[in-house]
Structure formats: C-alpha cells, structure tokens
Amino acid sequence: MAHEGVAELRDWLFLLVICFTLLVEVLECAAAASQGLDGEGDVVCPSVCRCDEDFIYCNDRGLSAIPPLPPSATVLYLQNNHIDNAGLPTSLEHLTTVRVIYLYDNELDDFPMHLPPSLRELHLQDNNIRVLPRAALARLPQLEKLHLDDNSVSTVSIEDQAFADNPRLRLLFLSRNHLSSIPSGLPASLEELRLDDNRISTIPTHAFRGLSSLRRLVLDGNLLANQRIADDTFSRLSNLTELSLVRNSLQTPPLNLPSAHLQRLSLQDNALIHMPRGSLDGMRRLQRLDLSGNNLTTLPRGLFRDLENLGQLLVRGNPWHCGCNLRWLYDWLEAKGNTITVRGLTCQSPERVRDKALRDLTSQMDDCELAAAGGGGVGGAGSAGAGGAGGNRMSGAGVAASSTTLSPPQGSLFTLRSKRPGLGLPDTGMDYTLGSSGVGKNLALNVKPLSHDSVRVTWSVAQPSSSFRLSWLRLGTSAAMGSITETLVRGDRREYLLTALQPASSYIICMVPLVSGSGSKGSVSGGDTDSDEAPVCAKAETSDPSLSEVDQGEDKGSKQITSLPLAGIIGGASAIVSLAFIFGIFCWYGHRARRLSSRDHYSRSSSRKSKHYDDYIESGTKKDTTILEIRGPGFQMTPMATREPLQPKPIREDYIIHTIFPSNGTGLYKPPNHVTNSGYGTNRGYREGGIPDIDYSYT
C-alpha cells in the first residue's frame, strides 16, 4: 500500500514538473512578444509600418515620432509625416546597418543629431532646417549624398569647415534655400553640386577652389551677371562635364569655361545678345548646347569650329536675322547632316524669310558669297562683296544684322549694349583732319575717352564704303590677356561708342572700310582685311574710376552750390507771396464778417435802445429845445432851456400835434382804472371815439 502511494506521488511530481516547464516556455514567449523579439532576437516590423525584408516603409502615416525599428533595417522611408526633432529617438544611432534614410517633407527645424553613423544617403528636403553644424555632420563620416533642397539654409548659417569630416561626400543639393554666395569649405570629393534658385549674385575667384572632382554644377535661377563673375572662376573645374546657368542675367557666356570634358552647356533664358568668337573653343566633347530664350540675332563665323561631337543645338526663342551673316552656319549645318538635331533656328528677319527655318533658305543662301575659310567677322563680313542683285540685297541684310547685334562683354571687353546702333551721337569734338596722325589712304580715325569705361570713336572717309569693320584690343602685360573684339558698322555712320570697357586700361582701336562691289580677298583675322587698304589704328586709355568719381562729385557739388542761391531766392519769394496772399484773404474775410455782424447788431440795438428819439422824428414833432410832455389828460408846452412858467404871449403860434402811436401797440390815453375794452384799448379805439388824428391848438 505504501509502495503504491509513493508511485502515485512520483507521477504527480513528474506531471507538476512538466506543467512548470510549459509555463516557463509560455512566459518566455509572452515576454519576447511584448518586447518585439522573435526567436532569433530581432525586432519585428512595427505595426504602423510595412516591411519588405530590410526596407521599412513608414512614409505617409501621419507619424510624429519614429517607432522602434528592426536592427537589420537598411533603408528607412519616413517621408511625408509630422516628425520633428523631438520625434527622432537616440536609438537611431545604434542601427549600424542603415544606409539610406528618407526624412523629407517633415517638420524638422534643426539638422538631426542622432543618426546612424553608417548612413550613406540622407534626404532632408522640404523641412525648415536653418543651420548646418559641423558637430552633426561629423557623426556621418560615411555620408556620400546629402539632399537639403527647400530648406532655410543661408550662407552665414553654414558653420566654417562644416563638411571637413565628410571626406566621402559626392553629392550636395542646396536648391531653393537662402544662399547669397557659394558655400565655403566644400569637400574636395564633391562630384555634383546644385545651388539653383538661390540668391547668389557674385562668384569670386576662390569659390570653387579645390573642387577638381566636380563634374556637374547647377546654378540656375540666381542673380548672376558677367560683371560679378571672376574671369577664371570656372577654369579651376577641369573635370566639369555639365554646367547649367539657366535663368540668370548673363549677356555673354562666362570667360574661360572648362572645355576639356564639358559635354552639356545650358545658357537658356538669360539676356545673351552676343556670342564672342572663341567662347566655345576647345569644347570638342560638347554634345548639347542650349541657347534658347535669349536675344541673339546672329552668331560669329567660326563659333562652332571645335564642336565636333555636338548632337543637339537648341536655339528657339531668339530673334534670328537670316542674312548672309549666317551663311557660314547654313553650310556648317549642311555639312553635319543628320548627325545634329537643331531646334528653333527660325528666322525673324528680314520680312521675306520670316518664320522660315535657316536650313530651308537654300535659294537665298546661294545668292550670298561666303567669305574664305577662317575669314568673316560678326555677321559674316564677306557677304559685303556679294555679286549680283540678289547678292547685294543679302549683303545689305547681313550688314544691317551685324550692326544690330552689338557685342557686349567678351571677357574684359565689351561693345555697345544698345539695340539701336543707328542712334546718332553729337557731332562734336571732331578735331581731326585727313592729314593728321592715324590717317589711312581713305580713312581718318580719331578716338576720345569719355569716361572710365567708354570711348568715342569717330572717323571720316574720302570715298563712300558699304560698311566698316571696327576692332579693338585691350593691352595687358602678356599676350594672353584680352582678345580681339570686332563688329560691323553701317557705311552711313561716322561715329561709334564703345561702352563697359575695363577702367584704367589701354586699348588699340582699328578700323578698315569694306569697299562695296569688291569681293572677299581673304580673311579678316590678324591684319588681313576685306579691302586693299590697311587698317587705321589709334590708341585710347580709359581713366581710373576712383578719380573720375571724385571729379564728378566735385562738379556736382559746385553745380549744386552755384544753383543754390538762385533756387533759394525763387523759393523764398514764392513762399512769401503765397503767405501774403493767404493772409490777405483771411483779413478780408474777417473784416467783412465783423462789418456785417456790427451792422446787424447796430440795427438791432438802435431799434431797441434809441426808439424814443426816432419816435419824435417819425411823428413829425418839432425837435428843438422842447419836448412834448403828456401829463394826465391835458397838454402843456414846457421850455426846457429857461424852465420858466408859462406866460401868455401876444404872438400867436400854431402847433400841429400828431397823435403818437407807440411801437408796442399800447395807447397813451388810458383810463385811471386801466380797464380796457374793445373800443378804447388801442389807438384805433381813440380815433373811433371822436378824437381826431390832427388837432389845432392855440396859445
């Protein structure tokens, strides 16, 4: 019996151990589930997100904080939420396998601090980040791509050497921020830089120093102009393959563009009115050139001579003048054939070829005589000597186009920017003669500096010419400084203004007439001309702007001092006359108002206070030294002067007595009891009672 009890107890103990073991396993599973752990020790996918292996999709969930994430995650999609800096847990920096984080379109005000150090690509667009601290960026040594578009980053809010600890950064996007200049301290590893739609207006020489690896640079939609870009700014970018300068204020391409590896050049929607010859030299790898949306009317001969691999030429939105000036371009396109795609090369003038493509002007271009290879200038000068009637017509068009397209800046050299070259200048200061220095066989040239950046050129000719070729060169310490710029001037002009020149510089200005009816004899490069006459040259020096500003200030001051007394006298006299006139009006009005009021007052007061004097006069009573006194029912005449008792006099005097009617309507004769009635309460009652109006009294 005892043995059976022990066996039963042993079975119960064994069953209890099994139950306890199962309970422990259940508790462990419950604990693992509550902590998000599975059998392998990994955090499961958050319930609010969707996971696809190592890709965690928590975007567009309305999150204000990042939930716990699996440690094996590599790409985090957290965009389009309401996550702010407080919603970034510090546990993020422990996720050592994360490579890419998308945090754009959230509510971040500061650059995130606790990000995984293994991060390679970070998207922070469409936030409100203002400052780029070096401490936060130093936590991301593996960072290669940083997107900071559409934030509030300014130039001063980027700390010095902010990217010093990011030696692998290859791509930096800072589009649509508040930058006013190129950020300094950019890493040398940078290959792509986007700074479009900012407020950058100036690019100094050192802006891109050390960025020899940069291949793509985008500066669209800024405030760039030729005068505020240093000459050798882009020359340091020797490996640049794409340059975009869309929507700026450039009048010519910047100087010294990198040519060795450049494949795409975008200059559309600027203010280009001239493409200097040589501005595209050396770009043998250029594949796409966009000049759309500018003010170009012609292109100089030889502009595309090095563009061997050009496959796309986009030039729409320009007022092209299709004369003999573009004959060279027509032939160049014909030679390229189908290897190049041209968009927008549509003529706007002359009228007979309006809205026609340049490639369709075969008959018109056949009328032009193209200048020899290497010759021609702006607008194709060789066309001036075209033969035949048609050739003469197209030649005139070519010359007109050349004079219309005036060359602004080419490097440090500029030409007249006005689009109305026919605007005449004053015919003064022409102090030269045909026998003076600078006189050629048929032309006399004179130059005169007008200011620190402009020179006036005047000339006289002995024989008429169809046009003139005007060239100028800025002298420097080396032969490489400056380049020859030239333009065609109509034959009926005798003066020209060169503006926007370099201050305190020396220029050699040359001119040669193009004789009408003579064909092209050679190139115009160097000393060759299109006529038998050699160029006539003169030298001019522009003044120092600082000195000229001082002189102008003194002149303005003297003019102001001279004109000040006369202006003061005239102004003072006008003020005095105006004040006197206004004062007179007030005085007249006040006097008139007082006179009317006093007259009215006098009339009212006299009628009230002096009525007893006027009553006698109006009643016809004799007004001497006596008055009429009424005492009781009788009458008596009393002399006032003598006051003597009445005595009978022998002399008879007649008195006419008028009944007095007081103005208040009451009668003088009232009974003692002052009882009034309808018959005797008024003067009329007395008259009706038998008392006459006029009685005679005898004394």
XYZ file of C-alpha atoms in Angstrom:
699
model
C 0.000 0.000 0.000
C 2.803 2.366 0.867
C 4.571 1.446 -2.313
C 1.567 2.408 -4.386
C 1.318 5.763 -2.608
C 4.957 6.568 -3.388
C 4.453 5.719 -7.064
C 1.392 7.903 -7.246
C 3.256 10.798 -5.623
C 6.096 10.376 -8.091
C 3.676 10.601 -11.021
C 2.161 13.751 -9.638
C 5.567 15.321 -9.182
C 6.563 14.439 -12.723
C 3.346 15.970 -14.053
C 3.964 19.085 -11.999
C 7.478 19.491 -13.438
C 6.126 19.185 -16.966
C 3.485 21.807 -16.294
C 6.051 24.131 -14.736
C 8.338 23.741 -17.782
C 5.481 24.552 -20.143
C 4.562 27.578 -18.071
C 8.130 28.899 -18.271
C 8.151 28.499 -22.034
C 4.845 30.311 -22.323
C 6.093 33.158 -20.148
C 9.263 33.475 -22.210
C 7.266 33.630 -25.446
C 4.962 36.237 -23.965
C 7.912 38.344 -22.833
C 9.525 38.063 -26.249
C 6.296 39.073 -27.958
C 5.836 42.067 -25.647
C 9.367 43.276 -26.375
C 9.025 42.678 -30.111
C 11.579 39.872 -30.132
C 11.291 36.697 -32.119
C 13.240 33.545 -31.788
C 16.292 34.998 -33.408
C 16.445 38.127 -31.164
C 15.351 40.645 -33.865
C 12.731 43.417 -33.517
C 9.656 42.647 -35.582
C 8.217 45.177 -38.077
C 6.248 47.983 -36.382
C 2.534 47.528 -36.736
C 2.093 51.022 -38.211
C 4.674 50.376 -40.929
C 5.216 47.881 -43.717
C 8.399 45.912 -44.011
C 9.869 44.221 -47.044
C 12.943 42.396 -45.834
C 15.329 45.217 -44.851
C 13.214 48.006 -46.351
C 10.977 49.710 -43.777
C 8.070 51.750 -45.194
C 6.728 54.183 -42.598
C 6.004 57.034 -45.002
C 2.661 58.872 -45.252
C 1.479 57.526 -41.895
C 0.968 60.829 -40.045
C 3.709 59.898 -37.564
C 5.056 62.451 -35.109
C 7.807 60.123 -33.843
C 9.796 57.213 -35.258
C 8.682 53.843 -33.816
C 11.166 51.126 -32.749
C 12.755 49.635 -35.852
C 14.400 46.267 -36.543
C 18.177 46.440 -36.202
C 18.594 44.780 -39.573
C 16.934 47.658 -41.477
C 18.977 49.189 -44.279
C 16.561 51.676 -45.933
C 14.071 53.764 -43.929
C 11.184 55.511 -45.676
C 9.957 58.145 -43.210
C 8.917 60.947 -45.563
C 5.617 62.850 -45.603
C 4.967 62.664 -41.871
C 4.896 65.157 -38.991
C 8.176 64.149 -37.417
C 10.066 66.927 -35.653
C 13.425 66.861 -33.913
C 11.864 65.603 -30.681
C 10.448 62.642 -32.559
C 13.903 61.323 -33.504
C 14.900 58.731 -30.872
C 18.506 58.459 -29.794
C 18.324 54.724 -30.511
C 18.675 55.511 -34.223
C 22.421 55.834 -33.879
C 22.571 52.197 -32.772
C 21.155 50.947 -36.084
C 24.510 50.217 -37.677
C 23.113 48.662 -40.842
C 21.075 51.640 -42.091
C 22.382 53.048 -45.374
C 19.598 55.345 -46.619
C 17.043 57.485 -44.741
C 14.226 59.441 -46.370
C 13.075 62.194 -43.997
C 11.877 64.781 -46.472
C 8.617 66.707 -46.055
C 8.553 66.593 -42.269
C 8.775 69.264 -39.563
C 12.474 69.311 -38.738
C 13.891 72.663 -37.637
C 17.441 71.503 -36.952
C 19.812 69.092 -38.578
C 19.279 65.641 -36.947
C 21.920 64.713 -34.390
C 21.360 61.027 -33.575
C 21.566 59.388 -36.978
C 23.255 56.066 -37.755
C 26.978 56.561 -38.418
C 26.747 54.056 -41.249
C 24.461 56.371 -43.235
C 25.420 56.853 -46.881
C 22.453 58.825 -48.258
C 20.254 61.325 -46.381
C 17.169 63.085 -47.762
C 16.058 66.136 -45.750
C 14.209 68.149 -48.404
C 11.118 70.222 -47.597
C 11.863 70.856 -43.955
C 12.794 74.072 -42.158
C 16.442 73.400 -41.387
C 18.397 76.635 -40.944
C 21.841 75.668 -39.630
C 24.383 73.105 -40.790
C 26.541 72.398 -37.722
C 29.850 70.669 -38.094
C 29.188 68.538 -34.995
C 26.093 66.934 -36.525
C 27.759 66.271 -39.882
C 30.835 64.846 -38.172
C 28.673 61.972 -36.874
C 28.179 60.831 -40.504
C 31.679 60.024 -41.777
C 30.317 57.621 -44.427
C 27.865 60.142 -45.920
C 28.001 60.330 -49.718
C 24.743 62.076 -50.749
C 23.067 64.905 -48.858
C 19.788 66.419 -50.072
C 18.877 69.720 -48.394
C 16.609 71.274 -51.025
C 13.751 73.561 -49.973
C 15.015 74.472 -46.525
C 16.076 77.770 -44.930
C 19.846 77.423 -45.092
C 21.730 80.693 -45.611
C 25.392 81.328 -46.289
C 26.109 82.523 -42.755
C 24.265 79.580 -41.175
C 26.762 77.066 -42.591
C 29.477 76.676 -39.975
C 33.102 77.004 -41.008
C 34.521 73.721 -42.216
C 31.093 72.139 -41.789
C 31.968 69.370 -44.276
C 35.528 68.825 -43.110
C 34.625 65.459 -41.559
C 32.755 64.169 -44.619
C 35.573 63.071 -46.920
C 33.263 60.830 -48.965
C 30.560 63.372 -49.774
C 29.988 63.261 -53.531
C 26.602 64.916 -53.982
C 25.264 68.055 -52.276
C 21.890 69.565 -53.147
C 21.113 73.022 -51.708
C 18.491 74.163 -54.181
C 15.831 76.695 -53.152
C 17.453 77.928 -49.977
C 18.617 81.399 -48.930
C 22.210 81.307 -50.128
C 23.788 84.567 -51.284
C 27.179 83.120 -52.256
C 28.917 79.811 -52.899
C 29.381 77.950 -49.578
C 32.974 77.757 -48.461
C 34.806 74.691 -47.231
C 33.184 72.241 -49.620
C 34.859 68.813 -49.636
C 37.261 68.004 -52.444
C 35.411 64.742 -53.091
C 32.307 66.588 -54.332
C 31.180 65.499 -57.802
C 27.753 67.141 -58.118
C 26.660 70.489 -56.660
C 23.205 72.008 -57.091
C 22.714 75.599 -55.964
C 19.809 76.598 -58.197
C 17.067 79.060 -57.201
C 19.030 80.872 -54.527
C 20.189 84.495 -54.330
C 23.764 84.087 -55.499
C 24.913 87.222 -57.311
C 28.714 87.069 -57.082
C 31.219 84.287 -57.701
C 34.772 85.184 -56.630
C 37.912 83.560 -57.920
C 38.319 81.177 -54.987
C 34.698 79.977 -54.931
C 35.456 76.559 -56.465
C 38.991 76.163 -55.238
C 39.895 72.554 -54.588
C 36.836 71.096 -56.354
C 38.773 69.401 -59.090
C 36.476 66.345 -58.924
C 33.305 68.332 -59.592
C 31.504 67.046 -62.683
C 28.051 68.623 -62.543
C 27.337 72.203 -61.452
C 23.840 73.744 -61.495
C 23.451 77.488 -60.837
C 20.034 78.086 -62.394
C 17.736 80.843 -61.223
C 20.247 83.052 -59.429
C 21.296 86.694 -59.868
C 24.486 86.152 -61.842
C 25.782 88.746 -64.299
C 29.019 88.917 -66.268
C 30.417 91.779 -64.233
C 30.162 89.808 -60.974
C 31.835 86.603 -62.120
C 35.612 86.445 -61.864
C 37.417 85.697 -65.123
C 38.979 82.417 -64.003
C 36.129 81.200 -61.796
C 35.197 78.157 -63.875
C 38.655 77.428 -65.232
C 39.521 75.588 -61.997
C 36.809 72.984 -62.682
C 38.940 70.971 -65.064
C 36.763 67.822 -64.914
C 33.394 69.514 -65.274
C 31.096 67.700 -67.713
C 27.841 69.646 -67.219
C 27.319 73.339 -66.497
C 23.870 74.896 -66.192
C 23.441 78.670 -65.905
C 19.773 78.909 -66.826
C 17.632 81.911 -65.771
C 20.348 84.368 -64.864
C 21.322 87.786 -66.267
C 24.258 86.867 -68.480
C 24.855 88.827 -71.671
C 27.643 86.565 -72.904
C 28.942 83.189 -71.725
C 31.330 83.472 -68.769
C 35.014 83.657 -69.548
C 37.330 80.676 -69.536
C 34.737 77.944 -69.387
C 36.233 74.497 -68.831
C 36.470 72.908 -72.240
C 38.367 69.653 -71.876
C 35.495 67.460 -70.621
C 32.392 69.648 -70.915
C 29.520 67.742 -72.536
C 26.409 69.801 -71.715
C 26.194 73.611 -71.575
C 22.869 75.257 -70.739
C 22.578 79.027 -71.171
C 18.882 79.416 -71.917
C 16.652 82.182 -70.534
C 19.405 84.704 -69.960
C 19.992 88.048 -71.687
C 22.541 86.868 -74.257
C 22.914 89.312 -77.131
C 26.322 88.199 -78.348
C 28.385 85.027 -78.511
C 32.020 86.121 -78.794
C 34.134 84.211 -81.248
C 36.272 81.813 -79.264
C 33.861 81.437 -76.346
C 33.316 77.766 -77.269
C 36.813 76.951 -78.397
C 38.243 73.642 -77.280
C 34.892 72.052 -76.400
C 35.450 69.028 -78.568
C 33.356 66.782 -76.303
C 30.348 69.098 -76.128
C 27.213 67.149 -77.018
C 24.386 69.514 -76.090
C 24.259 73.321 -76.335
C 21.142 75.228 -75.280
C 20.924 78.932 -76.182
C 17.123 79.215 -76.104
C 15.231 82.220 -74.798
C 17.837 84.926 -75.377
C 18.257 87.978 -77.647
C 20.654 86.578 -80.216
C 20.249 87.724 -83.820
C 23.417 86.256 -85.312
C 26.424 84.101 -84.482
C 30.013 84.912 -85.427
C 31.733 82.832 -88.056
C 33.853 80.041 -86.616
C 31.953 79.824 -83.316
C 31.353 76.077 -83.716
C 34.674 75.147 -85.268
C 35.661 72.843 -82.378
C 32.231 71.335 -81.707
C 32.949 68.045 -83.414
C 30.599 65.948 -81.267
C 27.705 68.396 -80.947
C 24.487 66.410 -81.325
C 21.846 68.877 -80.042
C 21.631 72.601 -80.752
C 18.664 74.327 -79.103
C 18.251 77.963 -80.134
C 14.495 78.642 -80.066
C 13.182 81.944 -78.740
C 15.813 84.193 -80.371
C 15.176 86.947 -82.972
C 17.412 85.440 -85.679
C 18.321 87.644 -88.650
C 18.869 85.279 -91.559
C 21.086 87.176 -93.947
C 24.480 86.428 -95.369
C 25.752 86.773 -91.821
C 24.500 83.197 -91.188
C 25.671 81.715 -94.475
C 28.532 80.023 -92.662
C 26.103 78.421 -90.182
C 23.924 77.200 -93.050
C 26.918 75.485 -94.635
C 28.042 74.064 -91.284
C 24.624 72.515 -90.666
C 24.557 71.109 -94.189
C 27.932 69.504 -93.586
C 26.762 67.971 -90.272
C 23.695 66.467 -91.919
C 21.657 64.166 -89.740
C 24.291 63.902 -87.045
C 22.929 67.016 -85.323
C 19.434 67.933 -84.147
C 18.593 71.638 -84.367
C 15.570 73.123 -82.608
C 14.282 76.678 -83.039
C 16.580 78.131 -85.701
C 13.688 80.095 -87.248
C 14.206 83.439 -88.962
C 12.526 86.587 -87.640
C 14.010 88.999 -90.162
C 14.203 90.116 -92.903
C 10.475 90.085 -93.571
C 10.641 87.955 -96.727
C 12.094 84.989 -94.809
C 10.156 85.394 -91.564
C 9.129 82.129 -89.874
C 11.330 80.056 -92.174
C 13.972 77.658 -90.931
C 17.552 78.517 -91.820
C 18.020 75.126 -93.453
C 15.179 75.932 -95.868
C 16.826 79.091 -97.266
C 18.734 77.307 -99.998
C 17.983 79.792 -102.781
C 18.627 82.827 -100.580
C 21.926 81.449 -99.341
C 23.024 80.644 -102.863
C 22.873 84.374 -103.569
C 25.461 85.052 -100.903
C 29.169 84.680 -101.473
C 30.645 83.098 -98.415
C 33.910 84.515 -97.123
C 37.028 82.355 -97.322
C 37.648 79.777 -94.641
C 38.738 81.414 -91.418
C 37.534 84.831 -92.568
C 34.434 86.791 -91.839
C 33.544 88.533 -88.687
C 30.462 89.206 -86.746
C 27.636 88.700 -89.137
C 29.759 87.407 -91.980
C 31.656 90.360 -93.355
C 32.500 88.553 -96.509
C 28.939 88.962 -97.641
C 29.556 92.642 -98.184
C 31.095 91.915 -101.511
C 28.471 89.568 -102.858
C 27.883 89.913 -106.558
C 24.629 90.223 -108.445
C 21.414 91.916 -107.451
C 20.412 89.197 -105.069
C 23.866 89.212 -103.558
C 23.666 92.922 -102.926
C 20.315 92.546 -101.214
C 21.535 89.834 -98.905
C 24.724 91.760 -98.308
C 22.772 94.716 -97.076
C 20.800 92.442 -94.792
C 23.997 90.980 -93.452
C 25.478 94.369 -92.683
C 22.311 95.516 -91.014
C 22.264 92.428 -88.876
C 25.869 92.929 -87.920
C 25.229 96.453 -86.773
C 22.128 95.360 -84.903
C 23.884 92.662 -82.902
C 26.342 94.639 -80.845
C 28.862 92.715 -78.870
C 28.672 93.194 -75.133
C 31.185 91.639 -72.833
C 33.797 89.258 -74.088
C 35.936 88.727 -71.069
C 37.018 92.155 -70.037
C 35.955 93.661 -73.377
C 32.502 94.951 -74.133
C 30.783 96.690 -77.011
C 27.823 98.984 -77.134
C 24.852 97.337 -75.449
C 22.175 99.405 -77.117
C 19.902 97.574 -79.517
C 19.612 100.749 -81.618
C 23.019 101.161 -83.187
C 21.643 103.760 -85.580
C 21.159 106.221 -82.727
C 23.268 109.222 -83.652
C 25.743 110.758 -81.252
C 26.505 114.506 -81.024
C 28.664 115.722 -83.845
C 31.116 117.498 -81.570
C 34.705 117.012 -80.705
C 35.741 116.044 -84.229
C 39.073 117.729 -84.031
C 40.873 115.582 -86.574
C 41.647 116.188 -90.245
C 42.569 113.913 -93.103
C 46.191 114.910 -92.803
C 46.552 114.224 -89.077
C 48.048 111.145 -87.425
C 46.042 107.934 -87.759
C 45.062 108.715 -91.338
C 44.999 105.992 -93.949
C 44.521 106.140 -97.672
C 40.788 106.731 -97.497
C 40.038 106.949 -93.771
C 40.955 109.131 -90.799
C 40.280 107.715 -87.338
C 40.010 109.536 -84.034
C 39.314 108.086 -80.566
C 38.424 110.013 -77.443
C 37.834 108.540 -73.944
C 34.600 109.831 -72.439
C 34.648 108.119 -69.041
C 36.391 105.333 -67.183
C 34.534 102.689 -69.203
C 33.630 104.268 -72.550
C 35.493 105.533 -75.635
C 34.066 107.519 -78.505
C 35.273 106.564 -81.984
C 34.821 108.999 -84.884
C 36.091 108.782 -88.422
C 35.971 110.426 -91.804
C 36.322 108.845 -95.220
C 37.306 110.224 -98.600
C 35.291 107.647 -100.535
C 31.962 106.027 -99.576
C 32.005 102.478 -98.234
C 29.251 99.954 -97.731
C 30.388 99.224 -94.165
C 33.323 99.450 -91.781
C 34.980 96.814 -89.670
C 35.740 98.117 -86.184
C 38.114 96.089 -83.974
C 39.592 96.761 -80.561
C 42.026 95.005 -78.241
C 42.805 95.620 -74.584
C 46.527 95.654 -73.960
C 47.997 93.794 -70.999
C 51.192 92.527 -69.514
C 51.044 89.334 -71.565
C 49.843 88.369 -74.989
C 47.208 86.076 -73.478
C 45.403 88.942 -71.757
C 42.298 90.084 -73.608
C 41.142 89.146 -77.082
C 40.222 90.966 -80.242
C 36.601 92.006 -80.498
C 35.163 93.341 -83.720
C 31.878 94.363 -85.234
C 30.486 95.740 -88.461
C 29.224 99.311 -88.698
C 26.974 100.653 -91.410
C 28.597 102.744 -94.096
C 26.477 105.832 -93.366
C 27.737 106.166 -89.803
C 30.696 108.302 -88.757
C 30.894 107.621 -85.047
C 30.584 104.745 -82.604
C 30.576 104.435 -78.833
C 32.412 101.644 -77.018
C 30.969 101.183 -73.524
C 31.554 98.977 -70.469
C 35.304 98.841 -71.088
C 37.807 97.994 -68.397
C 38.805 101.068 -66.349
C 42.419 102.210 -66.302
C 43.259 100.154 -69.382
C 44.840 100.778 -72.764
C 43.058 99.836 -75.974
C 44.148 99.664 -79.569
C 41.196 100.505 -81.812
C 41.381 99.805 -85.542
C 39.036 100.354 -88.461
C 39.067 99.353 -92.091
C 36.482 100.230 -94.758
C 34.805 97.435 -96.700
C 34.591 98.675 -100.259
C 31.254 97.972 -101.895
C 31.313 95.868 -105.007
C 34.639 94.199 -104.215
C 34.683 90.551 -103.369
C 36.317 88.959 -100.374
C 40.017 88.732 -100.728
C 40.983 86.944 -97.648
C 40.353 86.525 -94.023
C 39.935 89.292 -91.530
C 41.897 87.712 -88.787
C 45.032 89.491 -87.752
C 45.981 92.212 -90.173
C 44.047 90.941 -93.194
C 41.085 92.997 -94.359
C 38.382 92.760 -96.956
C 39.732 95.727 -98.914
C 43.065 96.852 -100.285
C 43.518 99.418 -97.549
C 45.361 98.507 -94.338
C 43.616 99.064 -91.005
C 43.887 102.504 -89.453
C 44.557 102.232 -85.725
C 44.613 104.555 -82.738
C 45.254 104.110 -79.050
C 42.972 105.115 -76.165
C 43.287 104.847 -72.408
C 40.335 104.682 -70.046
C 40.546 106.657 -66.838
C 40.642 105.485 -63.233
C 37.067 105.191 -61.897
C 38.035 106.388 -58.412
C 39.460 109.622 -59.772
C 36.535 110.167 -62.104
C 34.076 109.659 -59.251
C 35.898 112.300 -57.206
C 35.825 114.731 -60.127
C 32.170 114.059 -60.760
C 31.421 114.607 -57.097
C 33.244 117.936 -57.153
C 31.441 119.003 -60.325
C 28.088 118.050 -58.882
C 28.904 119.871 -55.661
C 29.923 123.051 -57.477
C 26.816 122.920 -59.629
C 24.666 122.491 -56.563
C 26.425 125.367 -54.782
C 26.055 127.595 -57.854
C 22.401 126.872 -58.329
C 21.564 127.025 -54.610
C 21.242 130.896 -54.145
C 19.006 131.389 -57.163
C 16.827 128.450 -56.212
C 16.639 129.726 -52.633
C 15.642 133.237 -53.723
C 12.957 131.969 -56.076
C 11.609 129.566 -53.486
C 11.609 132.160 -50.723
C 9.881 134.781 -52.864
C 7.231 132.287 -53.891
C 6.635 131.314 -50.268
C 6.329 134.936 -49.138
C 3.897 135.841 -51.910
C 1.794 132.776 -51.148
C 1.691 133.557 -47.419
C 0.817 137.216 -48.070
C -1.992 136.240 -50.417
C -3.413 133.752 -47.914
C -3.109 136.296 -45.071
C -4.902 138.942 -47.156
C -7.755 136.552 -47.864
C -8.149 135.807 -44.141
C -8.052 139.503 -43.239
C -10.634 140.428 -45.869
C -12.902 137.655 -44.799
C -12.590 138.573 -41.105
C -13.189 142.277 -41.777
C -16.234 141.502 -43.882
C -17.642 139.174 -41.228
C -17.145 141.776 -38.461
C -18.689 144.531 -40.570
C -21.791 142.507 -41.301
C -22.161 141.453 -37.673
C -21.663 145.026 -36.376
C -24.165 146.399 -38.892
C -26.733 143.849 -37.852
C -26.027 144.498 -34.173
C -26.251 148.227 -34.628
C -29.551 147.993 -36.416
C -30.995 145.753 -33.707
C -29.676 147.788 -30.777
C -30.660 151.129 -32.270
C -34.184 149.881 -32.830
C -34.340 148.826 -29.192
C -32.383 151.491 -27.294
C -32.937 154.721 -29.356
C -36.508 154.270 -30.323
C -37.694 157.245 -28.170
C -35.549 159.633 -30.181
C -36.691 158.308 -33.530
C -40.308 158.331 -32.442
C -40.324 162.058 -32.359
C -38.737 162.413 -35.706
C -41.021 159.846 -37.286
C -44.073 161.545 -35.686
C -43.169 164.931 -37.137
C -42.717 166.618 -33.709
C -40.588 169.719 -33.743
C -37.329 168.763 -32.184
C -35.779 171.874 -30.757
C -35.049 172.623 -27.155
C -38.503 171.490 -26.129
C -40.159 168.170 -25.845
C -43.714 167.134 -25.694
C -44.748 166.047 -22.256
C -48.001 164.325 -21.623
C -49.243 164.753 -18.114
C -52.620 163.399 -17.328
C -55.470 164.292 -19.630
C -54.061 167.653 -20.764
C -51.209 169.039 -22.784
C -48.611 171.569 -21.821
C -45.579 173.052 -23.558
C -42.628 173.497 -21.240
C -39.431 175.282 -22.369
C -36.540 173.176 -21.255
C -33.785 175.697 -21.572
C -35.363 178.505 -19.480
C -37.693 176.400 -17.361
C -39.866 179.473 -16.831
C -43.582 179.282 -16.088
C -45.940 179.655 -18.981
C -46.988 183.158 -19.786
C -49.392 184.313 -22.424
C -47.729 185.864 -25.372
C -49.216 188.329 -27.733
C -47.870 186.495 -30.665
C -49.957 183.618 -31.896
C -48.184 180.482 -32.796
C -49.714 177.426 -34.389
C -48.701 173.930 -33.364
C -49.590 170.760 -35.188
C -49.914 167.867 -32.783
C -49.705 164.326 -34.070
C -51.016 161.515 -32.077
C -48.133 159.300 -31.031
C -48.519 155.564 -31.691
C -46.012 153.633 -29.605
C -44.323 150.755 -31.273
C -45.545 148.206 -28.771
C -49.148 148.727 -29.765
C -50.367 150.259 -26.431
C -52.218 153.516 -26.197
C -51.104 156.686 -24.429
C -54.542 157.528 -23.169
C -55.742 155.042 -20.639
C -58.458 155.445 -18.025
C -57.421 155.647 -14.386
C -58.671 152.196 -13.611
C -56.731 150.687 -16.540
C -59.839 148.907 -17.709
C -59.562 148.124 -21.353
C -62.266 147.306 -23.795
C -62.593 146.603 -27.395
C -63.165 150.274 -28.194
C -60.607 152.076 -26.143
C -57.736 149.719 -25.571
C -55.863 150.857 -28.668
C -55.109 153.984 -30.678
C -57.694 152.926 -33.132
C -60.275 152.994 -30.338
C -59.408 156.599 -29.578
C -59.801 157.602 -33.168
C -63.111 155.888 -33.440
C -64.204 157.569 -30.197
C -64.059 161.004 -31.741
C -60.506 162.007 -31.139
C -59.050 163.300 -34.441
C -55.583 162.399 -35.688
C -54.672 166.107 -36.164
C -55.880 168.929 -33.849
C -55.063 172.574 -33.741
C -54.031 174.247 -30.538
C -53.806 177.931 -29.976
C -51.695 179.705 -27.431
